[in-house]
PDB file of C-alpha atoms in Angstrom:
ATOM      1  CA  MET A   1      18.303-132.021 -73.349  1.00  0.00           C
ATOM      2  CA  ASN A   2      16.139-133.231 -70.510  1.00  0.00           C
ATOM      3  CA  PHE A   3      17.055-136.795 -69.486  1.00  0.00           C
ATOM      4  CA  TYR A   4      17.039-138.485 -66.090  1.00  0.00           C
ATOM      5  CA  PRO A   5      20.015-140.656 -65.022  1.00  0.00           C
ATOM      6  CA  GLN A   6      17.799-143.600 -64.055  1.00  0.00           C
ATOM      7  CA  GLU A   7      15.965-143.705 -67.384  1.00  0.00           C
ATOM      8  CA  ARG A   8      16.130-146.671 -69.738  1.00  0.00           C
ATOM      9  CA  ILE A   9      16.559-145.242 -73.233  1.00  0.00           C
ATOM     10  CA  ALA A  10      16.048-146.599 -76.750  1.00  0.00           C
ATOM     11  CA  LEU A  11      17.085-144.783 -79.935  1.00  0.00           C
ATOM     12  CA  PHE A  12      15.290-145.157 -83.268  1.00  0.00           C
ATOM     13  CA  ILE A  13      17.214-143.631 -86.166  1.00  0.00           C
ATOM     14  CA  ASP A  14      15.568-143.087 -89.544  1.00  0.00           C
ATOM     15  CA  GLY A  15      18.847-143.222 -91.465  1.00  0.00           C
ATOM     16  CA  ALA A  16      17.747-141.374 -94.601  1.00  0.00           C
ATOM     17  CA  ASN A  17      15.932-138.669 -92.645  1.00  0.00           C
ATOM     18  CA  LEU A  18      18.822-138.071 -90.244  1.00  0.00           C
ATOM     19  CA  TYR A  19      21.288-137.960 -93.122  1.00  0.00           C
ATOM     20  CA  SER A  20      19.160-135.351 -94.907  1.00  0.00           C
ATOM     21  CA  ALA A  21      18.826-133.229 -91.765  1.00  0.00           C
ATOM     22  CA  ALA A  22      22.566-133.297 -91.074  1.00  0.00           C
ATOM     23  CA  ARG A  23      23.314-132.558 -94.733  1.00  0.00           C
ATOM     24  CA  GLY A  24      20.972-129.570 -94.578  1.00  0.00           C
ATOM     25  CA  LEU A  25      22.943-128.267 -91.595  1.00  0.00           C
ATOM     26  CA  GLY A  26      26.295-128.913 -93.248  1.00  0.00           C
ATOM     27  CA  PHE A  27      27.830-131.598 -91.055  1.00  0.00           C
ATOM     28  CA  ASP A  28      28.237-135.377 -90.843  1.00  0.00           C
ATOM     29  CA  ILE A  29      27.160-137.622 -87.986  1.00  0.00           C
ATOM     30  CA  ASP A  30      29.796-139.437 -85.934  1.00  0.00           C
ATOM     31  CA  TYR A  31      27.801-142.453 -84.767  1.00  0.00           C
ATOM     32  CA  LYS A  32      30.358-143.457 -82.159  1.00  0.00           C
ATOM     33  CA  ARG A  33      29.994-140.063 -80.497  1.00  0.00           C
ATOM     34  CA  LEU A  34      26.205-140.295 -80.820  1.00  0.00           C
ATOM     35  CA  LEU A  35      26.192-143.548 -78.836  1.00  0.00           C
ATOM     36  CA  GLU A  36      28.537-142.104 -76.225  1.00  0.00           C
ATOM     37  CA  LEU A  37      26.313-139.058 -75.772  1.00  0.00           C
ATOM     38  CA  PHE A  38      23.141-141.012 -75.072  1.00  0.00           C
ATOM     39  CA  ARG A  39      24.927-143.588 -72.926  1.00  0.00           C
ATOM     40  CA  SER A  40      25.916-140.671 -70.718  1.00  0.00           C
ATOM     41  CA  LYS A  41      22.261-139.621 -70.344  1.00  0.00           C
ATOM     42  CA  GLY A  42      20.908-142.837 -68.823  1.00  0.00           C
ATOM     43  CA  THR A  43      20.845-146.580 -69.475  1.00  0.00           C
ATOM     44  CA  LEU A  44      20.884-147.028 -73.239  1.00  0.00           C
ATOM     45  CA  LEU A  45      19.192-150.362 -73.947  1.00  0.00           C
ATOM     46  CA  ARG A  46      19.024-150.288 -77.750  1.00  0.00           C
ATOM     47  CA  ALA A  47      20.033-148.098 -80.672  1.00  0.00           C
ATOM     48  CA  PHE A  48      18.206-149.022 -83.885  1.00  0.00           C
ATOM     49  CA  TYR A  49      19.259-147.752 -87.315  1.00  0.00           C
ATOM     50  CA  TYR A  50      16.907-148.131 -90.309  1.00  0.00           C
ATOM     51  CA  THR A  51      17.744-147.878 -93.996  1.00  0.00           C
ATOM     52  CA  ALA A  52      16.751-149.334 -97.360  1.00  0.00           C
ATOM     53  CA  LEU A  53      19.402-150.701 -99.722  1.00  0.00           C
ATOM     54  CA  LEU A  54      19.503-151.013-103.498  1.00  0.00           C
ATOM     55  CA  GLU A  55      19.856-154.710-104.312  1.00  0.00           C
ATOM     56  CA  ASP A  56      21.220-154.463-107.851  1.00  0.00           C
ATOM     57  CA  GLN A  57      24.338-152.519-106.914  1.00  0.00           C
ATOM     58  CA  GLU A  58      27.523-154.607-106.987  1.00  0.00           C
ATOM     59  CA  TYR A  59      28.793-152.505-104.111  1.00  0.00           C
ATOM     60  CA  SER A  60      26.651-150.215-102.000  1.00  0.00           C
ATOM     61  CA  PRO A  61      28.387-147.035-100.792  1.00  0.00           C
ATOM     62  CA  LEU A  62      26.339-147.453 -97.618  1.00  0.00           C
ATOM     63  CA  ARG A  63      27.805-150.883 -96.801  1.00  0.00           C
ATOM     64  CA  PRO A  64      30.860-149.657 -94.817  1.00  0.00           C
ATOM     65  CA  LEU A  65      28.601-147.632 -92.530  1.00  0.00           C
ATOM     66  CA  ILE A  66      26.142-150.512 -92.100  1.00  0.00           C
ATOM     67  CA  ASP A  67      28.973-152.906 -91.230  1.00  0.00           C
ATOM     68  CA  TRP A  68      30.480-150.462 -88.739  1.00  0.00           C
ATOM     69  CA  LEU A  69      27.125-149.894 -87.040  1.00  0.00           C
ATOM     70  CA  ASP A  70      26.510-153.654 -86.854  1.00  0.00           C
ATOM     71  CA  TYR A  71      29.820-154.223 -85.079  1.00  0.00           C
ATOM     72  CA  ASN A  72      29.610-151.220 -82.761  1.00  0.00           C
ATOM     73  CA  GLY A  73      26.444-151.372 -80.722  1.00  0.00           C
ATOM     74  CA  PHE A  74      23.662-150.590 -83.197  1.00  0.00           C
ATOM     75  CA  SER A  75      20.801-152.862 -84.221  1.00  0.00           C
ATOM     76  CA  VAL A  76      20.653-152.315 -87.981  1.00  0.00           C
ATOM     77  CA  VAL A  77      17.368-152.946 -89.794  1.00  0.00           C
ATOM     78  CA  THR A  78      17.424-152.978 -93.603  1.00  0.00           C
ATOM     79  CA  LYS A  79      15.179-153.989 -96.466  1.00  0.00           C
ATOM     80  CA  PRO A  80      15.526-153.895-100.255  1.00  0.00           C
ATOM     81  CA  ALA A  81      14.624-150.628-101.913  1.00  0.00           C
ATOM     82  CA  LYS A  82      12.157-150.925-104.782  1.00  0.00           C
ATOM     83  CA  GLU A  83      13.146-149.499-108.149  1.00  0.00           C
ATOM     84  CA  PHE A  84      10.528-148.697-110.780  1.00  0.00           C
ATOM     85  CA  THR A  85       9.865-146.533-113.830  1.00  0.00           C
ATOM     86  CA  ASP A  86       7.188-143.871-113.466  1.00  0.00           C
ATOM     87  CA  ALA A  87       4.698-142.668-116.081  1.00  0.00           C
ATOM     88  CA  THR A  88       7.211-140.195-117.511  1.00  0.00           C
ATOM     89  CA  GLY A  89       9.846-142.879-118.005  1.00  0.00           C
ATOM     90  CA  ARG A  90      12.038-141.779-115.106  1.00  0.00           C
ATOM     91  CA  ARG A  91      13.699-144.381-112.908  1.00  0.00           C
ATOM     92  CA  ARG A  92      12.729-143.944-109.281  1.00  0.00           C
ATOM     93  CA  VAL A  93      13.469-145.695-105.999  1.00  0.00           C
ATOM     94  CA  LYS A  94      11.080-146.221-103.102  1.00  0.00           C
ATOM     95  CA  GLY A  95      12.572-147.001 -99.710  1.00  0.00           C
ATOM     96  CA  ASN A  96      10.438-146.422 -96.623  1.00  0.00           C
ATOM     97  CA  MET A  97      11.259-147.900 -93.207  1.00  0.00           C
ATOM     98  CA  ASP A  98       8.434-146.248 -91.222  1.00  0.00           C
ATOM     99  CA  ILE A  99       6.533-149.484 -90.542  1.00  0.00           C
ATOM    100  CA  GLU A 100       9.624-151.337 -89.341  1.00  0.00           C
ATOM    101  CA  LEU A 101      10.566-148.493 -87.012  1.00  0.00           C
ATOM    102  CA  ALA A 102       7.039-148.173 -85.622  1.00  0.00           C
ATOM    103  CA  ILE A 103       6.681-151.908 -84.923  1.00  0.00           C
ATOM    104  CA  ASP A 104      10.036-152.105 -83.142  1.00  0.00           C
ATOM    105  CA  ALA A 105       9.264-149.003 -81.079  1.00  0.00           C
ATOM    106  CA  MET A 106       5.902-150.365 -79.931  1.00  0.00           C
ATOM    107  CA  GLU A 107       7.411-153.753 -79.079  1.00  0.00           C
ATOM    108  CA  ILE A 108      10.125-152.274 -76.861  1.00  0.00           C
ATOM    109  CA  ALA A 109       8.076-149.427 -75.362  1.00  0.00           C
ATOM    110  CA  ASP A 110       7.077-151.397 -72.258  1.00  0.00           C
ATOM    111  CA  LYS A 111      10.738-152.089 -71.454  1.00  0.00           C
ATOM    112  CA  VAL A 112      12.034-148.504 -71.618  1.00  0.00           C
ATOM    113  CA  ASP A 113      11.278-145.145 -70.042  1.00  0.00           C
ATOM    114  CA  HIS A 114      12.337-142.810 -72.830  1.00  0.00           C
ATOM    115  CA  VAL A 115      12.166-143.277 -76.609  1.00  0.00           C
ATOM    116  CA  VAL A 116      14.244-141.023 -78.857  1.00  0.00           C
ATOM    117  CA  ILE A 117      13.231-140.860 -82.524  1.00  0.00           C
ATOM    118  CA  PHE A 118      15.664-139.363 -85.021  1.00  0.00           C
ATOM    119  CA  SER A 119      13.256-138.205 -87.711  1.00  0.00           C
ATOM    120  CA  GLY A 120      11.132-135.222 -88.620  1.00  0.00           C
ATOM    121  CA  ASP A 121       8.528-137.269 -90.495  1.00  0.00           C
ATOM    122  CA  GLY A 122       5.005-136.230 -89.529  1.00  0.00           C
ATOM    123  CA  ASP A 123       3.807-139.799 -90.071  1.00  0.00           C
ATOM    124  CA  PHE A 124       5.373-140.641 -86.701  1.00  0.00           C
ATOM    125  CA  ARG A 125       3.000-138.381 -84.746  1.00  0.00           C
ATOM    126  CA  ARG A 126       0.570-141.224 -84.064  1.00  0.00           C
ATOM    127  CA  LEU A 127       3.444-143.486 -83.023  1.00  0.00           C
ATOM    128  CA  VAL A 128       4.641-140.867 -80.543  1.00  0.00           C
ATOM    129  CA  ASP A 129       1.102-140.536 -79.181  1.00  0.00           C
ATOM    130  CA  ALA A 130       0.751-144.323 -78.798  1.00  0.00           C
ATOM    131  CA  ILE A 131       4.036-144.596 -76.879  1.00  0.00           C
ATOM    132  CA  GLN A 132       3.101-141.671 -74.640  1.00  0.00           C
ATOM    133  CA  ARG A 133      -0.186-143.381 -73.769  1.00  0.00           C
ATOM    134  CA  LYS A 134       1.924-146.216 -72.364  1.00  0.00           C
ATOM    135  CA  GLY A 135       3.354-143.711 -69.885  1.00  0.00           C
ATOM    136  CA  LYS A 136       6.665-143.239 -71.690  1.00  0.00           C
ATOM    137  CA  ARG A 137       8.480-140.070 -72.654  1.00  0.00           C
ATOM    138  CA  VAL A 138       9.305-139.446 -76.308  1.00  0.00           C
ATOM    139  CA  SER A 139      11.932-137.077 -77.670  1.00  0.00           C
ATOM    140  CA  VAL A 140      12.273-136.237 -81.351  1.00  0.00           C
ATOM    141  CA  VAL A 141      15.574-135.205 -82.946  1.00  0.00           C
ATOM    142  CA  SER A 142      15.381-133.198 -86.167  1.00  0.00           C
ATOM    143  CA  THR A 143      15.856-129.572 -87.138  1.00  0.00           C
ATOM    144  CA  THR A 144      14.032-126.330 -87.849  1.00  0.00           C
ATOM    145  CA  ARG A 145      17.225-124.650 -89.016  1.00  0.00           C
ATOM    146  CA  SER A 146      17.539-126.263 -92.424  1.00  0.00           C
ATOM    147  CA  SER A 147      15.791-124.896 -95.495  1.00  0.00           C
ATOM    148  CA  PRO A 148      13.116-126.160 -95.614  1.00  0.00           C
ATOM    149  CA  PRO A 149      12.750-127.290 -91.974  1.00  0.00           C
ATOM    150  CA  MET A 150      12.997-131.078 -91.594  1.00  0.00           C
ATOM    151  CA  ILE A 151      10.609-131.357 -88.647  1.00  0.00           C
ATOM    152  CA  ALA A 152       6.857-131.624 -89.183  1.00  0.00           C
ATOM    153  CA  ASP A 153       5.023-129.197 -86.911  1.00  0.00           C
ATOM    154  CA  GLU A 154       2.544-131.840 -85.733  1.00  0.00           C
ATOM    155  CA  LEU A 155       5.383-134.166 -84.714  1.00  0.00           C
ATOM    156  CA  ARG A 156       7.186-131.408 -82.843  1.00  0.00           C
ATOM    157  CA  ARG A 157       4.004-130.504 -80.960  1.00  0.00           C
ATOM    158  CA  GLN A 158       3.300-134.131 -80.010  1.00  0.00           C
ATOM    159  CA  ALA A 159       6.772-134.936 -78.672  1.00  0.00           C
ATOM    160  CA  ASP A 160       7.583-134.449 -74.997  1.00  0.00           C
ATOM    161  CA  GLN A 161      10.855-132.899 -76.072  1.00  0.00           C
ATOM    162  CA  PHE A 162      12.124-131.583 -79.394  1.00  0.00           C
ATOM    163  CA  ILE A 163      15.906-131.633 -79.769  1.00  0.00           C
ATOM    164  CA  ASP A 164      17.243-129.592 -82.654  1.00  0.00           C
ATOM    165  CA  LEU A 165      20.015-131.496 -84.396  1.00  0.00           C
ATOM    166  CA  GLU A 166      21.989-128.262 -84.679  1.00  0.00           C
ATOM    167  CA  SER A 167      22.279-128.162 -80.875  1.00  0.00           C
ATOM    168  CA  LEU A 168      23.990-131.580 -80.992  1.00  0.00           C
ATOM    169  CA  ARG A 169      26.570-130.631 -83.624  1.00  0.00           C
ATOM    170  CA  GLY A 170      29.339-130.185 -81.066  1.00  0.00           C
ATOM    171  CA  PHE A 171      28.541-133.543 -79.435  1.00  0.00           C
ATOM    172  CA  ILE A 172      27.910-135.852 -82.404  1.00  0.00           C
ATOM    173  CA  GLY A 173      29.432-134.044 -85.385  1.00  0.00           C
ATOM    174  CA  ARG A 174      32.255-135.838 -87.166  1.00  0.00           C
ATOM    175  CA  ASN A 175      35.673-134.333 -86.555  1.00  0.00           C
ATOM    176  CA  ALA A 176      37.580-133.297 -89.667  1.00  0.00           C
ATOM    177  CA  ASP A 177      40.335-135.860 -89.041  1.00  0.00           C
ATOM    178  CA  ASN A 178      37.906-138.798 -88.803  1.00  0.00           C
ATOM    179  CA  ARG A 179      37.212-141.082 -91.733  1.00  0.00           C
ATOM    180  CA  PRO A 180      34.491-139.600 -93.960  1.00  0.00           C
ATOM    181  CA  GLN A 181      31.040-141.076 -93.615  1.00  0.00           C
ATOM    182  CA  VAL A 182      29.486-142.658 -96.687  1.00  0.00           C
ATOM    183  CA  VAL A 183      26.634-141.052 -98.570  1.00  0.00           C
ATOM    184  CA  GLN A 184      23.095-142.283 -98.017  1.00  0.00           C
ATOM    185  CA  PRO A 185      22.117-143.793-101.402  1.00  0.00           C
ATOM    186  CA  VAL A 186      18.385-144.256-100.874  1.00  0.00           C
ATOM    187  CA  ASP A 187      16.913-141.048 -99.562  1.00  0.00           C
ATOM    188  CA  GLU A 188      13.321-140.230 -98.744  1.00  0.00           C
ATOM    189  CA  ASP A 189      11.898-136.872 -99.760  1.00  0.00           C
ATOM    190  CA  ASP A 190      13.523-134.134 -97.662  1.00  0.00           C
ATOM    191  CA  ASP A 191      10.346-132.092 -97.227  1.00  0.00           C
ATOM    192  CA  TYR A 192       8.527-132.328 -93.925  1.00  0.00           C
ATOM    193  CA  TYR A 193       5.023-132.301 -95.356  1.00  0.00           C
ATOM    194  CA  ASP A 194       3.075-135.404 -96.338  1.00  0.00           C
ATOM    195  CA  ASP A 195       3.120-136.481 -99.960  1.00  0.00           C
ATOM    196  CA  GLU A 196       2.075-139.778-101.480  1.00  0.00           C
ATOM    197  CA  ASP A 197       5.386-139.972-103.352  1.00  0.00           C
ATOM    198  CA  GLU A 198       7.523-138.798-100.457  1.00  0.00           C
ATOM    199  CA  ASP A 199       9.714-141.905-100.555  1.00  0.00           C
ATOM    200  CA  ASP A 200      10.572-141.659-104.250  1.00  0.00           C
ATOM    201  CA  ILE A 201      13.782-140.303-105.698  1.00  0.00           C
ATOM    202  CA  ASP A 202      14.797-139.793-109.295  1.00  0.00           C
ATOM    203  CA  LEU A 203      17.525-141.884-110.867  1.00  0.00           C
ATOM    204  CA  PRO A 204      19.387-141.197-114.112  1.00  0.00           C
ATOM    205  CA  ALA A 205      17.856-142.903-117.123  1.00  0.00           C
ATOM    206  CA  ARG A 206      19.447-146.172-118.124  1.00  0.00           C
ATOM    207  CA  ALA A 207      21.746-146.037-121.134  1.00  0.00           C
TER     208      ALA A 207
END
């Protein structure tokens, strides 16, 4: 990774996308180690984590992770996921945090030197371009080593630096003796290509 010690850094983590990338590589993220890694690379000003939550669940399996992140140096941004029934009668969930991430990144861009986006979503290419035109460097963390690859080619080309998540396994992977991370309940489509329904997932039919 190419970072300069004097750089002011901000992290923007697309929770569902990062979870899917790590799952595709067969490991879990240790978010404490992730913070420690990027604090060692420069001055880490902010670490944002974005996820959608199902409102009608009595207890969300994501809640322990959200609470831990809130108390341990992350700025957590959530919104309710939308559940609906499609034309075939299947229950589906839509949970997309792209707009929230993009707005926050543009607002803080003038106060940092280096933006790191944890996502392979090609929709972020224009965001990366806009931040670069402010004279800032942008790194993208995703992977080409999953099947299919999680990183959109246009996003990888636009970024100043592409960091394959696999190369970070030894630095931010969860050790076997650590408490297991919770499963991401609202997941965007894992494919890297654009699709109008990319944020939908199937749910079991109601009884």
